[in-house]
mmCIF file of C-alpha atoms and ligand atoms in Angstrom:
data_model
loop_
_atom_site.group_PDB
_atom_site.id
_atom_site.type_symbol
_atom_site.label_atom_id
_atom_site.label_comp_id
_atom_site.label_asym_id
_atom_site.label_seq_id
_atom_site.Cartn_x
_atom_site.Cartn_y
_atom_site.Cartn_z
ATOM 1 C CA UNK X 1 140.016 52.712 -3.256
ATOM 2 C CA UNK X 2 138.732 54.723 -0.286
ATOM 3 C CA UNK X 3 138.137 57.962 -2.573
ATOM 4 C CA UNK X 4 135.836 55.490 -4.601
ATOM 5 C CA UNK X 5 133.845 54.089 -1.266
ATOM 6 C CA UNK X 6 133.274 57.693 -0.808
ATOM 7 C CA UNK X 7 131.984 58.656 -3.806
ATOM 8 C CA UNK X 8 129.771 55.882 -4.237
ATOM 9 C CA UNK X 9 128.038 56.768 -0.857
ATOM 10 C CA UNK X 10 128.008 60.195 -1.199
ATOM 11 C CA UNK X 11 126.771 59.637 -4.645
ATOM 12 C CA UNK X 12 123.698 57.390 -2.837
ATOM 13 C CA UNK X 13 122.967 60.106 0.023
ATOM 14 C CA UNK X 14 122.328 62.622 -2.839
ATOM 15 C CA UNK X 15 119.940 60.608 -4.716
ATOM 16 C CA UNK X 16 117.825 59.550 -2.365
ATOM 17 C CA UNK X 17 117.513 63.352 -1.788
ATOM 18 C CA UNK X 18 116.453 64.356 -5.503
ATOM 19 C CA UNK X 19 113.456 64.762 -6.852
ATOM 20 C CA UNK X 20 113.463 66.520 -10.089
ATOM 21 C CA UNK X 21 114.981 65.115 -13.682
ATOM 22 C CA UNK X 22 116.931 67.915 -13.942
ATOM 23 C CA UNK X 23 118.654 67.758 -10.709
ATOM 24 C CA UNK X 24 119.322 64.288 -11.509
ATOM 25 C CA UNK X 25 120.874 65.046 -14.922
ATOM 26 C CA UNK X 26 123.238 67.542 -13.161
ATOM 27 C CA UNK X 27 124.055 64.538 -10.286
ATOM 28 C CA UNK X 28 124.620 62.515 -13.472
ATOM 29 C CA UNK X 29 126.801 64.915 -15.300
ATOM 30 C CA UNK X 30 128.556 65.535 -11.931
ATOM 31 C CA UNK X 31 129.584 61.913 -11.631
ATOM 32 C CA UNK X 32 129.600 60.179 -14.988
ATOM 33 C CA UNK X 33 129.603 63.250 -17.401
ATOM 34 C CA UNK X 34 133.170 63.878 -19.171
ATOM 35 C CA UNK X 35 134.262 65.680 -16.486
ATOM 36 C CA UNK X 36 132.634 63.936 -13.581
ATOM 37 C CA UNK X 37 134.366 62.703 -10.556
ATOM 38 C CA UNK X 38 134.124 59.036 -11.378
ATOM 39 C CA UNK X 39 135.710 59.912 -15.250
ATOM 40 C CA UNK X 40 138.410 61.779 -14.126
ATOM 41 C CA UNK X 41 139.682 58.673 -11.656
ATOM 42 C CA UNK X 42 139.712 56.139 -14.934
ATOM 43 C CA UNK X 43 142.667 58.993 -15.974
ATOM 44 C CA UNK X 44 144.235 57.872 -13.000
ATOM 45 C CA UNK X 45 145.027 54.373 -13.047
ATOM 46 C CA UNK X 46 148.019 55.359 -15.400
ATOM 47 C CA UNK X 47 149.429 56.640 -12.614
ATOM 48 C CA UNK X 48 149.146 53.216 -10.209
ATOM 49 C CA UNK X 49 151.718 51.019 -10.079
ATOM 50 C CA UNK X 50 151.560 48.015 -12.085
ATOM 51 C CA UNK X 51 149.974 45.351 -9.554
ATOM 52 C CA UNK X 52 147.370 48.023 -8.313
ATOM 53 C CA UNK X 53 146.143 48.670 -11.759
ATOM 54 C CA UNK X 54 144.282 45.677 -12.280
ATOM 55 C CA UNK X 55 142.051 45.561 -8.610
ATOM 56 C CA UNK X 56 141.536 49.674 -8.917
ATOM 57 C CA UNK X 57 140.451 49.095 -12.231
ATOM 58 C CA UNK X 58 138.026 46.209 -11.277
ATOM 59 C CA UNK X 59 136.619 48.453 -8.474
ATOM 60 C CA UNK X 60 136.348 51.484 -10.677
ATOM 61 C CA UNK X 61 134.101 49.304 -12.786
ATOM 62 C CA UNK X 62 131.929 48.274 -10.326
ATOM 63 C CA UNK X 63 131.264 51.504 -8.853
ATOM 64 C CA UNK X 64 130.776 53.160 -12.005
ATOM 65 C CA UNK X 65 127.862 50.426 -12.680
ATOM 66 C CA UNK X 66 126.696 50.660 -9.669
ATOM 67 C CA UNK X 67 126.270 54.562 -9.857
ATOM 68 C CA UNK X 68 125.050 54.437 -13.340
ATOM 69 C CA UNK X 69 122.543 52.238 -11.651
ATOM 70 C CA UNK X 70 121.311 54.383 -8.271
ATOM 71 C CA UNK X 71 120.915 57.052 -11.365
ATOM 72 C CA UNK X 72 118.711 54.980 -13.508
ATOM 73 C CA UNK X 73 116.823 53.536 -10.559
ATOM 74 C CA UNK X 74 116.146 57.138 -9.581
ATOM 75 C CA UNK X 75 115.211 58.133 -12.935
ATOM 76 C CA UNK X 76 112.581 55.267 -13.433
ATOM 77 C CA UNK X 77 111.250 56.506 -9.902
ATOM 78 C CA UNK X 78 110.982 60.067 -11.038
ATOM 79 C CA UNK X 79 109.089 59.079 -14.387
ATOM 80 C CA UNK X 80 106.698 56.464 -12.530
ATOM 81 C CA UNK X 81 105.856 59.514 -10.256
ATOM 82 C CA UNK X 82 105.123 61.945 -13.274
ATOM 83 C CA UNK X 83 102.949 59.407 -15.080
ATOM 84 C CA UNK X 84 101.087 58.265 -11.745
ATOM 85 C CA UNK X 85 100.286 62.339 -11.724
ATOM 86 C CA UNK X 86 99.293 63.007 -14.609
ATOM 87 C CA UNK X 87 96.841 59.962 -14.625
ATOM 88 C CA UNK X 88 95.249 60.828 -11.147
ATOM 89 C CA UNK X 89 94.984 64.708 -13.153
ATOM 90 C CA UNK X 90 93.161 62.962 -16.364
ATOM 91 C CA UNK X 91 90.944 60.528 -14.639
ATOM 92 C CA UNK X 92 87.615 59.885 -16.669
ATOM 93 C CA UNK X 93 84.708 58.586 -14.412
ATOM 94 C CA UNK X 94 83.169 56.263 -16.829
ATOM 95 C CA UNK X 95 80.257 56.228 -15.062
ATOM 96 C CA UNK X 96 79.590 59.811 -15.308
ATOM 97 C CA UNK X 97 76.321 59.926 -17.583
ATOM 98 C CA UNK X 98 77.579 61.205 -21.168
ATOM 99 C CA UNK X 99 75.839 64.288 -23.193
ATOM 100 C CA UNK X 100 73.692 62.672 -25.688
ATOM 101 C CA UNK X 101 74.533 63.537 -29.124
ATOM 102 C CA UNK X 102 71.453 63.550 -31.462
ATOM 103 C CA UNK X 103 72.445 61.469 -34.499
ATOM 104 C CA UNK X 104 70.234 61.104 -37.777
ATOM 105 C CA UNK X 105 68.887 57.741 -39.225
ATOM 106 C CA UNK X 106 69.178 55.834 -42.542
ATOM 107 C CA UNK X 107 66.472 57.336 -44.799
ATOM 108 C CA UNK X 108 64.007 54.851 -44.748
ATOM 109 C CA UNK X 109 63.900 54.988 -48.631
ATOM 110 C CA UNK X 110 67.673 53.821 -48.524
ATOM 111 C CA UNK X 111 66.518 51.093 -46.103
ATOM 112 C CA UNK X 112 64.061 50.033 -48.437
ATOM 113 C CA UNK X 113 66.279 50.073 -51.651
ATOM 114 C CA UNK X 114 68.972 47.806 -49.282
ATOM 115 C CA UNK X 115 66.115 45.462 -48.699
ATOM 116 C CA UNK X 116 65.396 44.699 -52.273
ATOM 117 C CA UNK X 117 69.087 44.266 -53.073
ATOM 118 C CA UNK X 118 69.546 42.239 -50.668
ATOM 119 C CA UNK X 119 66.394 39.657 -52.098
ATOM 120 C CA UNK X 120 67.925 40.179 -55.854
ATOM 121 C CA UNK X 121 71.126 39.827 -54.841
ATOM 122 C CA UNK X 122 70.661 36.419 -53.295
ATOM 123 C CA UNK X 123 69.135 35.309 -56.777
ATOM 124 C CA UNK X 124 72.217 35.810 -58.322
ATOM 125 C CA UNK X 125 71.726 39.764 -59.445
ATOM 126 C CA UNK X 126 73.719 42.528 -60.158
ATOM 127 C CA UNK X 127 73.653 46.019 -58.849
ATOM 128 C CA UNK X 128 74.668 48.605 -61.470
ATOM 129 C CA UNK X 129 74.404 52.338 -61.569
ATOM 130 C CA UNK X 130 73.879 54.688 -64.404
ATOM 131 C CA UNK X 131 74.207 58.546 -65.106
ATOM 132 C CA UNK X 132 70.867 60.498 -63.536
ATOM 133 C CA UNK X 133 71.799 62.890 -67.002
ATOM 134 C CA UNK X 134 71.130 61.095 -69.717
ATOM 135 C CA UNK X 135 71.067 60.912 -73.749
ATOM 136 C CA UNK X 136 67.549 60.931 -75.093
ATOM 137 C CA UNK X 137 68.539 58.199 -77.103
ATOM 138 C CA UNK X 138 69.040 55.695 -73.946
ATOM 139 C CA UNK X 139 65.954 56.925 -71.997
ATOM 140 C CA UNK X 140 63.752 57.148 -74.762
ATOM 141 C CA UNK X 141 64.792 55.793 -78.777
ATOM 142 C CA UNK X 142 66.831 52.637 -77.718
ATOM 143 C CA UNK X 143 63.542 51.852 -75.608
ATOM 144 C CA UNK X 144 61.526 51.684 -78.587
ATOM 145 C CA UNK X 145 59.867 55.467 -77.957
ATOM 146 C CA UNK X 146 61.193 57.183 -80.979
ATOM 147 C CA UNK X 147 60.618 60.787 -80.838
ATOM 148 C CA UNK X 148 56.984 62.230 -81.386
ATOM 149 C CA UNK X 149 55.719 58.843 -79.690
ATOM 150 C CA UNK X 150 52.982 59.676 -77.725
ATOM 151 C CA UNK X 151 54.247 57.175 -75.164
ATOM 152 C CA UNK X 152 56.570 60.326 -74.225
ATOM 153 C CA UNK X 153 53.967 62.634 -72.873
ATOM 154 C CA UNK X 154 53.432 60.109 -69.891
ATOM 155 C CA UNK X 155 56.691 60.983 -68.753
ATOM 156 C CA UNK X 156 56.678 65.335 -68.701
ATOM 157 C CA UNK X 157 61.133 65.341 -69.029
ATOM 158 C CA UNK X 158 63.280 67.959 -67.973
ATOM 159 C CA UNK X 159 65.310 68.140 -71.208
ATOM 160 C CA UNK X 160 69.381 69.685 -70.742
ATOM 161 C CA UNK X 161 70.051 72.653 -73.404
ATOM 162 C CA UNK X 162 68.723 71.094 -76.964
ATOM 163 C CA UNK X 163 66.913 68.140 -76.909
ATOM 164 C CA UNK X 164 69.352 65.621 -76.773
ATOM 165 C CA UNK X 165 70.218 65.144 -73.245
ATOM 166 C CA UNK X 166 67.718 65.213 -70.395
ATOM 167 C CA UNK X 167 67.383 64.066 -66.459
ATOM 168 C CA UNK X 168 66.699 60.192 -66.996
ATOM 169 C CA UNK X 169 62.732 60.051 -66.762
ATOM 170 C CA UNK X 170 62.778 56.523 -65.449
ATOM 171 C CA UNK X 171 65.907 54.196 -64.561
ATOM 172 C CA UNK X 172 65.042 52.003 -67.456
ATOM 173 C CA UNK X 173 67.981 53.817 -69.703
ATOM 174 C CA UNK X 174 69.940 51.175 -67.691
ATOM 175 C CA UNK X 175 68.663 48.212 -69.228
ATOM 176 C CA UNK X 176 70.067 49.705 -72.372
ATOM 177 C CA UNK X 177 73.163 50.470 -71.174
ATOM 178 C CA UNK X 178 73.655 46.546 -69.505
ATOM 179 C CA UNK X 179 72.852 44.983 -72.674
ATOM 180 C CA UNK X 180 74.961 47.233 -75.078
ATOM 181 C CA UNK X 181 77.788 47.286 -72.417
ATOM 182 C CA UNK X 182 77.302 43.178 -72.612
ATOM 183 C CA UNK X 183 78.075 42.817 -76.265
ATOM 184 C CA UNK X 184 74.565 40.836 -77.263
ATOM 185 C CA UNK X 185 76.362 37.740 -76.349
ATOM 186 C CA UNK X 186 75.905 36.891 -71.975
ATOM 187 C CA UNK X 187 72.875 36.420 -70.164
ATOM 188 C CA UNK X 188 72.577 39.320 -67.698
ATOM 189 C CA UNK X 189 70.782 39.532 -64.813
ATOM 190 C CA UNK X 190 70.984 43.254 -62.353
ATOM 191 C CA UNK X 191 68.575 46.056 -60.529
ATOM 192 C CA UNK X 192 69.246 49.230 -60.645
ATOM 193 C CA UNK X 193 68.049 51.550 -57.763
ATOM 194 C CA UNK X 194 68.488 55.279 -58.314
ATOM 195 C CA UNK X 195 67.238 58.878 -59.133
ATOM 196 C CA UNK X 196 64.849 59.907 -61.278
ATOM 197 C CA UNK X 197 62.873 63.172 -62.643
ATOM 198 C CA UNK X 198 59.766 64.184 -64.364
ATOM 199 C CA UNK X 199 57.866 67.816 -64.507
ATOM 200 C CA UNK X 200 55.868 67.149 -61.810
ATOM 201 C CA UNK X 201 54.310 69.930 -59.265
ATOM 202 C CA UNK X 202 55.199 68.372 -55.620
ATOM 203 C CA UNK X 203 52.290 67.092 -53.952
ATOM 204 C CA UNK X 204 51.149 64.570 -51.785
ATOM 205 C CA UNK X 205 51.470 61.674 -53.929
ATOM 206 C CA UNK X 206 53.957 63.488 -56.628
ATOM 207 C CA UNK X 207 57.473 64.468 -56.812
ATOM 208 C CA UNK X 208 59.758 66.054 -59.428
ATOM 209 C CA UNK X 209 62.569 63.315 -58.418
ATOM 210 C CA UNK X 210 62.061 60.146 -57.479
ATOM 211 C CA UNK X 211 63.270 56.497 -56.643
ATOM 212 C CA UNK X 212 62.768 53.425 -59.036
ATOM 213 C CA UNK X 213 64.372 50.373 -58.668
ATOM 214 C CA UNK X 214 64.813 48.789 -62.282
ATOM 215 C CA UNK X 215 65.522 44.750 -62.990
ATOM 216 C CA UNK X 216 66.758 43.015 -65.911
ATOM 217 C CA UNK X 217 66.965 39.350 -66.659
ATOM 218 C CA UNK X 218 68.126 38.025 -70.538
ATOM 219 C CA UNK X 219 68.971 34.856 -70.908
ATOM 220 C CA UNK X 220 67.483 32.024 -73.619
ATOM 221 C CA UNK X 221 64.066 30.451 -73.251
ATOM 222 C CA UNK X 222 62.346 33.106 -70.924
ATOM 223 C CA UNK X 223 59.185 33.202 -70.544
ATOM 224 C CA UNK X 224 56.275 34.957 -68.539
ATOM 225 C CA UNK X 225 56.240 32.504 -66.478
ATOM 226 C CA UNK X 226 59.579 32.824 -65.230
ATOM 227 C CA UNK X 227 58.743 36.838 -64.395
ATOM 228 C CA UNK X 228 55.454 35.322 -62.475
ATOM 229 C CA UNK X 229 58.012 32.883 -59.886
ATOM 230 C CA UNK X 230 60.569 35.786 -60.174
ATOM 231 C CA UNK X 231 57.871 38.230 -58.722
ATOM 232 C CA UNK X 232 56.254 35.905 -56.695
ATOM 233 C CA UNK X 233 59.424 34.709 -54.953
ATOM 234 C CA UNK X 234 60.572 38.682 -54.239
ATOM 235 C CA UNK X 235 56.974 39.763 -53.560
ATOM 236 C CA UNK X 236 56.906 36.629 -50.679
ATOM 237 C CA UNK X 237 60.658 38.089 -49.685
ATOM 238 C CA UNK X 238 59.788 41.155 -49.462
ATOM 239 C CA UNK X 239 55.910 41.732 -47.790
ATOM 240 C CA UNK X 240 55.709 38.195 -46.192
ATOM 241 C CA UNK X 241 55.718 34.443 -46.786
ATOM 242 C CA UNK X 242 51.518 34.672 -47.086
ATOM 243 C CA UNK X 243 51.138 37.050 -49.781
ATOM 244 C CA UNK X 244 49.895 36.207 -53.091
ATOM 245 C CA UNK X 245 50.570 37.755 -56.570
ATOM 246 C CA UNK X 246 48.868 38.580 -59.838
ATOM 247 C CA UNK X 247 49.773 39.955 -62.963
ATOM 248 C CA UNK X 248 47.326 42.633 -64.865
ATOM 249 C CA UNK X 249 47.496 43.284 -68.232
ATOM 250 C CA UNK X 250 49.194 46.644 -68.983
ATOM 251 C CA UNK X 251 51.037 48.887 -72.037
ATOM 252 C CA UNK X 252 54.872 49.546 -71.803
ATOM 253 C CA UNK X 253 56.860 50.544 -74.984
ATOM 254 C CA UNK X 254 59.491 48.802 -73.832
ATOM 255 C CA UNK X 255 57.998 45.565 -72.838
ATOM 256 C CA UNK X 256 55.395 43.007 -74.949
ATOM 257 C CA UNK X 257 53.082 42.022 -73.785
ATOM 258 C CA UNK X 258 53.438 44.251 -70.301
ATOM 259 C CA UNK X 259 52.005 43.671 -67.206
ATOM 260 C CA UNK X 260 51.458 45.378 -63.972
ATOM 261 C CA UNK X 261 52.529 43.273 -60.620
ATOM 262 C CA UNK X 262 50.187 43.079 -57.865
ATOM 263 C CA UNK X 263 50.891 41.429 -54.341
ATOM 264 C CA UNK X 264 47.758 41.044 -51.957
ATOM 265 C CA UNK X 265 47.195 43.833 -49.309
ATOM 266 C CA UNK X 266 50.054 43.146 -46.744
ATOM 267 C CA UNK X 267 47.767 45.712 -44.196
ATOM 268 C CA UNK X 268 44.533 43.684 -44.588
ATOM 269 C CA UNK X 269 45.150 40.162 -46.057
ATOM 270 C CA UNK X 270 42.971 40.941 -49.233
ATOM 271 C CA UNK X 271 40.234 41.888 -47.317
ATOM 272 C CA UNK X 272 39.852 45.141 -48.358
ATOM 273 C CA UNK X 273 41.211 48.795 -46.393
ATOM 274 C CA UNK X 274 42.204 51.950 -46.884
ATOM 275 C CA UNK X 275 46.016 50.847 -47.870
ATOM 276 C CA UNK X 276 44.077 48.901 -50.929
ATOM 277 C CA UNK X 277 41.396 50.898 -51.644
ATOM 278 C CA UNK X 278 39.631 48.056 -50.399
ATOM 279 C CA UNK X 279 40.267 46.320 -53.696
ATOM 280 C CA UNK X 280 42.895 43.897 -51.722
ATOM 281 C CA UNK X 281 45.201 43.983 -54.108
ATOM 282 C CA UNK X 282 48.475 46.774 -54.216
ATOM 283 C CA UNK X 283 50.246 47.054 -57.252
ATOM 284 C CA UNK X 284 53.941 47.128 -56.740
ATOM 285 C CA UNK X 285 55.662 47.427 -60.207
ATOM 286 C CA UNK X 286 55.575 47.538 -64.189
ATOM 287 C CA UNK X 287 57.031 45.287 -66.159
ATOM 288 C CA UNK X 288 57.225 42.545 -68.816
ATOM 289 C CA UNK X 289 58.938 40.550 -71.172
ATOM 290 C CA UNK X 290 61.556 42.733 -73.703
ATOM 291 C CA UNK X 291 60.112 43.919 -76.416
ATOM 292 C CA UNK X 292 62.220 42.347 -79.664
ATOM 293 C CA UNK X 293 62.565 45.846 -81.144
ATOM 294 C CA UNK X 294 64.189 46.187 -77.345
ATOM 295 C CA UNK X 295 66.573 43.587 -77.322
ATOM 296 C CA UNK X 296 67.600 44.105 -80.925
ATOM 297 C CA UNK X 297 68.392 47.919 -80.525
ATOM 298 C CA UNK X 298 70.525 46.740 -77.816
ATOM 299 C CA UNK X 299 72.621 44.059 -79.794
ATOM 300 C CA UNK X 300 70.500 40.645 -78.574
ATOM 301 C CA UNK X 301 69.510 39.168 -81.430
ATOM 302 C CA UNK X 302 65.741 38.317 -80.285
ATOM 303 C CA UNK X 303 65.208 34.726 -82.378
ATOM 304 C CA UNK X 304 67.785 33.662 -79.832
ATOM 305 C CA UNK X 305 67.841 35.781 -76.297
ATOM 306 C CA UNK X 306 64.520 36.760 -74.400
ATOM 307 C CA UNK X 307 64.193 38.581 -71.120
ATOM 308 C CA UNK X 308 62.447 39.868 -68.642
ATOM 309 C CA UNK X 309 61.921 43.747 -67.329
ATOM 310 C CA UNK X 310 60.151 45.005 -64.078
ATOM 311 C CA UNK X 311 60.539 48.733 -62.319
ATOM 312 C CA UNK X 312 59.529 49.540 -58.803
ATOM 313 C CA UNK X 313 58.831 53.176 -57.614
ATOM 314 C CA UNK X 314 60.966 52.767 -54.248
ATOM 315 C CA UNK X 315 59.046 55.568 -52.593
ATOM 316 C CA UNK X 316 55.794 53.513 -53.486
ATOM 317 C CA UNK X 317 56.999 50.816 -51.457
ATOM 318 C CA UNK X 318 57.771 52.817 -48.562
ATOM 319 C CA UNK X 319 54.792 53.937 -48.363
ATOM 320 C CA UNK X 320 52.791 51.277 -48.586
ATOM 321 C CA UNK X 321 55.445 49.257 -45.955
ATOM 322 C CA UNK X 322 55.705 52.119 -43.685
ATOM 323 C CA UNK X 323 52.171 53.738 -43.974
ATOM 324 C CA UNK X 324 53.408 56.866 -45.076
ATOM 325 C CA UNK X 325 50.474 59.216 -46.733
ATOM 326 C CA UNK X 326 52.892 62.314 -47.721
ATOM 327 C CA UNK X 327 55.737 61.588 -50.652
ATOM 328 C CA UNK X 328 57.771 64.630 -49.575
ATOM 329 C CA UNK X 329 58.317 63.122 -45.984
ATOM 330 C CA UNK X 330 61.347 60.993 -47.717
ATOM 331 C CA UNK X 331 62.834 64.579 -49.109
ATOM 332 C CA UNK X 332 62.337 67.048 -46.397
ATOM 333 C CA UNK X 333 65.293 66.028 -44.074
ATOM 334 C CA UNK X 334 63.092 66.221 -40.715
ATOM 335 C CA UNK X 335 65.343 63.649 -38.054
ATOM 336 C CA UNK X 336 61.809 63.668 -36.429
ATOM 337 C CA UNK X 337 60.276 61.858 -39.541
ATOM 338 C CA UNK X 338 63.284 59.355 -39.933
ATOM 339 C CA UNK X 339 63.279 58.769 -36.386
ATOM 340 C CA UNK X 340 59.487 57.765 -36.293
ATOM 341 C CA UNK X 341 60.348 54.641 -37.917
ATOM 342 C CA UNK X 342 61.274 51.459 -35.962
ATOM 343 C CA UNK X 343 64.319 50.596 -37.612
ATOM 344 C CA UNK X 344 64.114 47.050 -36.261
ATOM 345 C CA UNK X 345 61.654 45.765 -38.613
ATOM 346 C CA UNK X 346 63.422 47.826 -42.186
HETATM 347 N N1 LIG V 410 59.982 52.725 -66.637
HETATM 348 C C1 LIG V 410 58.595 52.518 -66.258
HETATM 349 C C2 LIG V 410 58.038 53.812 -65.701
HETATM 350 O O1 LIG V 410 58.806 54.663 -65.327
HETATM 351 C C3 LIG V 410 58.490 51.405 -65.267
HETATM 352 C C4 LIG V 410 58.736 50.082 -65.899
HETATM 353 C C5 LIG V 410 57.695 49.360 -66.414
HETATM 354 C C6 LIG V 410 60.010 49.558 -65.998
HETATM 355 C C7 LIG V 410 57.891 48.150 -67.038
HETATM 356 C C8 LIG V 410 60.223 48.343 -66.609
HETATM 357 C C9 LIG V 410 59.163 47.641 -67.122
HETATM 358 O O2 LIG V 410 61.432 47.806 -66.722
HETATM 359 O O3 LIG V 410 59.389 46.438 -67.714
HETATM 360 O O4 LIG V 410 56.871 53.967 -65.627
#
């Protein structure tokens, strides 16, 4: 009993003197390892006599808790100190001023196209996508401009190879695709924003790819005057609660009879300016009802479905939102150009 007194405090002098993990593996090894002192007095109780057994045993216990316990105690104190280091070594001063990292800005193009999504969208429209190459027979024949049209040489193509397949000339190709991929049977209504092409020389007011952001609506019983409140609804969405709309008579293969939309100048109220032309008026899209040869190419069987079609050049918009006079500021990825724009108001 006195050996174990002994230990124990002789154990407790040399912890309190350690200060490395290692040093206190060895103490522990010493003491409570196979061969420590405290193991090798368990093999001893065999040799007690009977009615010392039980109160060495007892004792043993406790002291081999109790030094398990000044080891763990010690250990805990040697980790708290480690961690306590090494976060005084990695302290971050928040307040130290941090290096400024430049970062671009949404395209305002992309901004736009969100914009009108988000109008269409909350009337209940789709957004689909479609391939930017494309069979001649979606872009052009299924549109009702067979080959040889003259309606083609408006729109100078990059053809692929033979004749067949091209880069899409207009998003409009879409529309076909919707309907056919409909089965001639649902109403549909979707936009499609994306990429287009044409043999254009770059220039101020030209580029050989493009945005436009096509809309289709079928559905029974439409008329003009549901693309009128359509447009006039977006148009009031989109440039401001006081603008007011027109529709001017125009040509489209695809559409009969085809108009061009026109909202009043958002820059001077109608009253005539630069943005205008001082006419007052911007136009803002094509577009019209389906053309039956249209609808009937695409399995709608025109005595019973009708629709509406509209495309918007998305750079156009920009423009004319933004005030931007040069087209190929939306391609030439200047952050200075991007970062001109006060996002706020996108
Ligand atoms: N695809 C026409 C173009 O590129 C724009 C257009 C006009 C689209 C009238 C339409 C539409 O859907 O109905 O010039």
């Amino acid at each position: 009993m006195k050996d174990l007194e002994k230990i124990l405090s002789e154990l407790e002098t040399k912890v309190k003197k350690i200060e490395e993990e290692g040093d206190l593996n060895n103490l522990r090894v010493e003491y409570l390892g196979k061969k420590g002192c405290i193991t090798a007095l368990s093999a001893k109780i065999g040799e007690l006599p009977i009615e010392e057994k039980k109160t060495f045993g007892a004792e043993l216990n406790r002291v081999k808790s109790k030094a398990t316990e000044l080891i763990e105690a010690k250990k805990k104190e040697i980790d708290d100190r480690i961690l306590n280091e090494k976060l005084a070594k990695e302290d971050i001063d928040v307040t130290l001023p941090s290096t400024p990292i430049p970062t671009g800005a949404p395209n305002i193009l992309e901004n736009i196209i969100e914009e009108v999504e988000d109008v269409f969208m909350s009337m209940g429209y789709d957004v689909v996508d479609g391939p930017e190459i494309e069979e001649d027979h979606y872009n052009f024949e299924l549109l009702n401009i067979p080959k040889g049209h003259p309606a083609r040489d408006a729109q100078d193509t990059f053809y692929i190879e033979d004749e067949t397949m091209l880069l899409r000339s207009q998003t409009s190709p879409v529309q076909a695709r919707t309907m056919l991929a409909a089965g001639g049977d649902k109403p549909i209504r979707m936009i499609c924003p994306g990429k287009t092409y044409r043999r254009d020389a770059d220039d101020a007011t030209h580029s050989h790819q493009f945005m436009q952001i096509e809309g289709l609506l079928v559905d029974k019983n439409i008329s003009l005057s549901d693309l009128k409140g359509t447009f006039d609804v977006i148009a009031k969405k989109l440039f401001g609660e006081d603008v007011k709309t027109r529709f001017r008579p125009s040509y489209y293969q695809f559409t009969e009879p085809s108009v061009e939309t026109d909202v009043s100048c958002f820059a001077c109220k109608g009253e005539g300016c630069p943005i205008c032309k001082n006419t007052g008026w911007i136009t803002v899209s094509g577009a019209g009802m389906v053309h039956p040869n249209v609808l009937s190419n695409c399995g709608y069987d025109p005595k019973v479905w009708s629709g509406f079609a509209f495309g918007f050049g998305a750079e156009r918009l920009a423009m004319l939102k933004y005030g931007v006079n040069d087209v190929r500021t939306f391609y030439q990825t200047d952050l200075r150009e991007s970062k001109t724009f006060d996002r706020k108001d996108v």
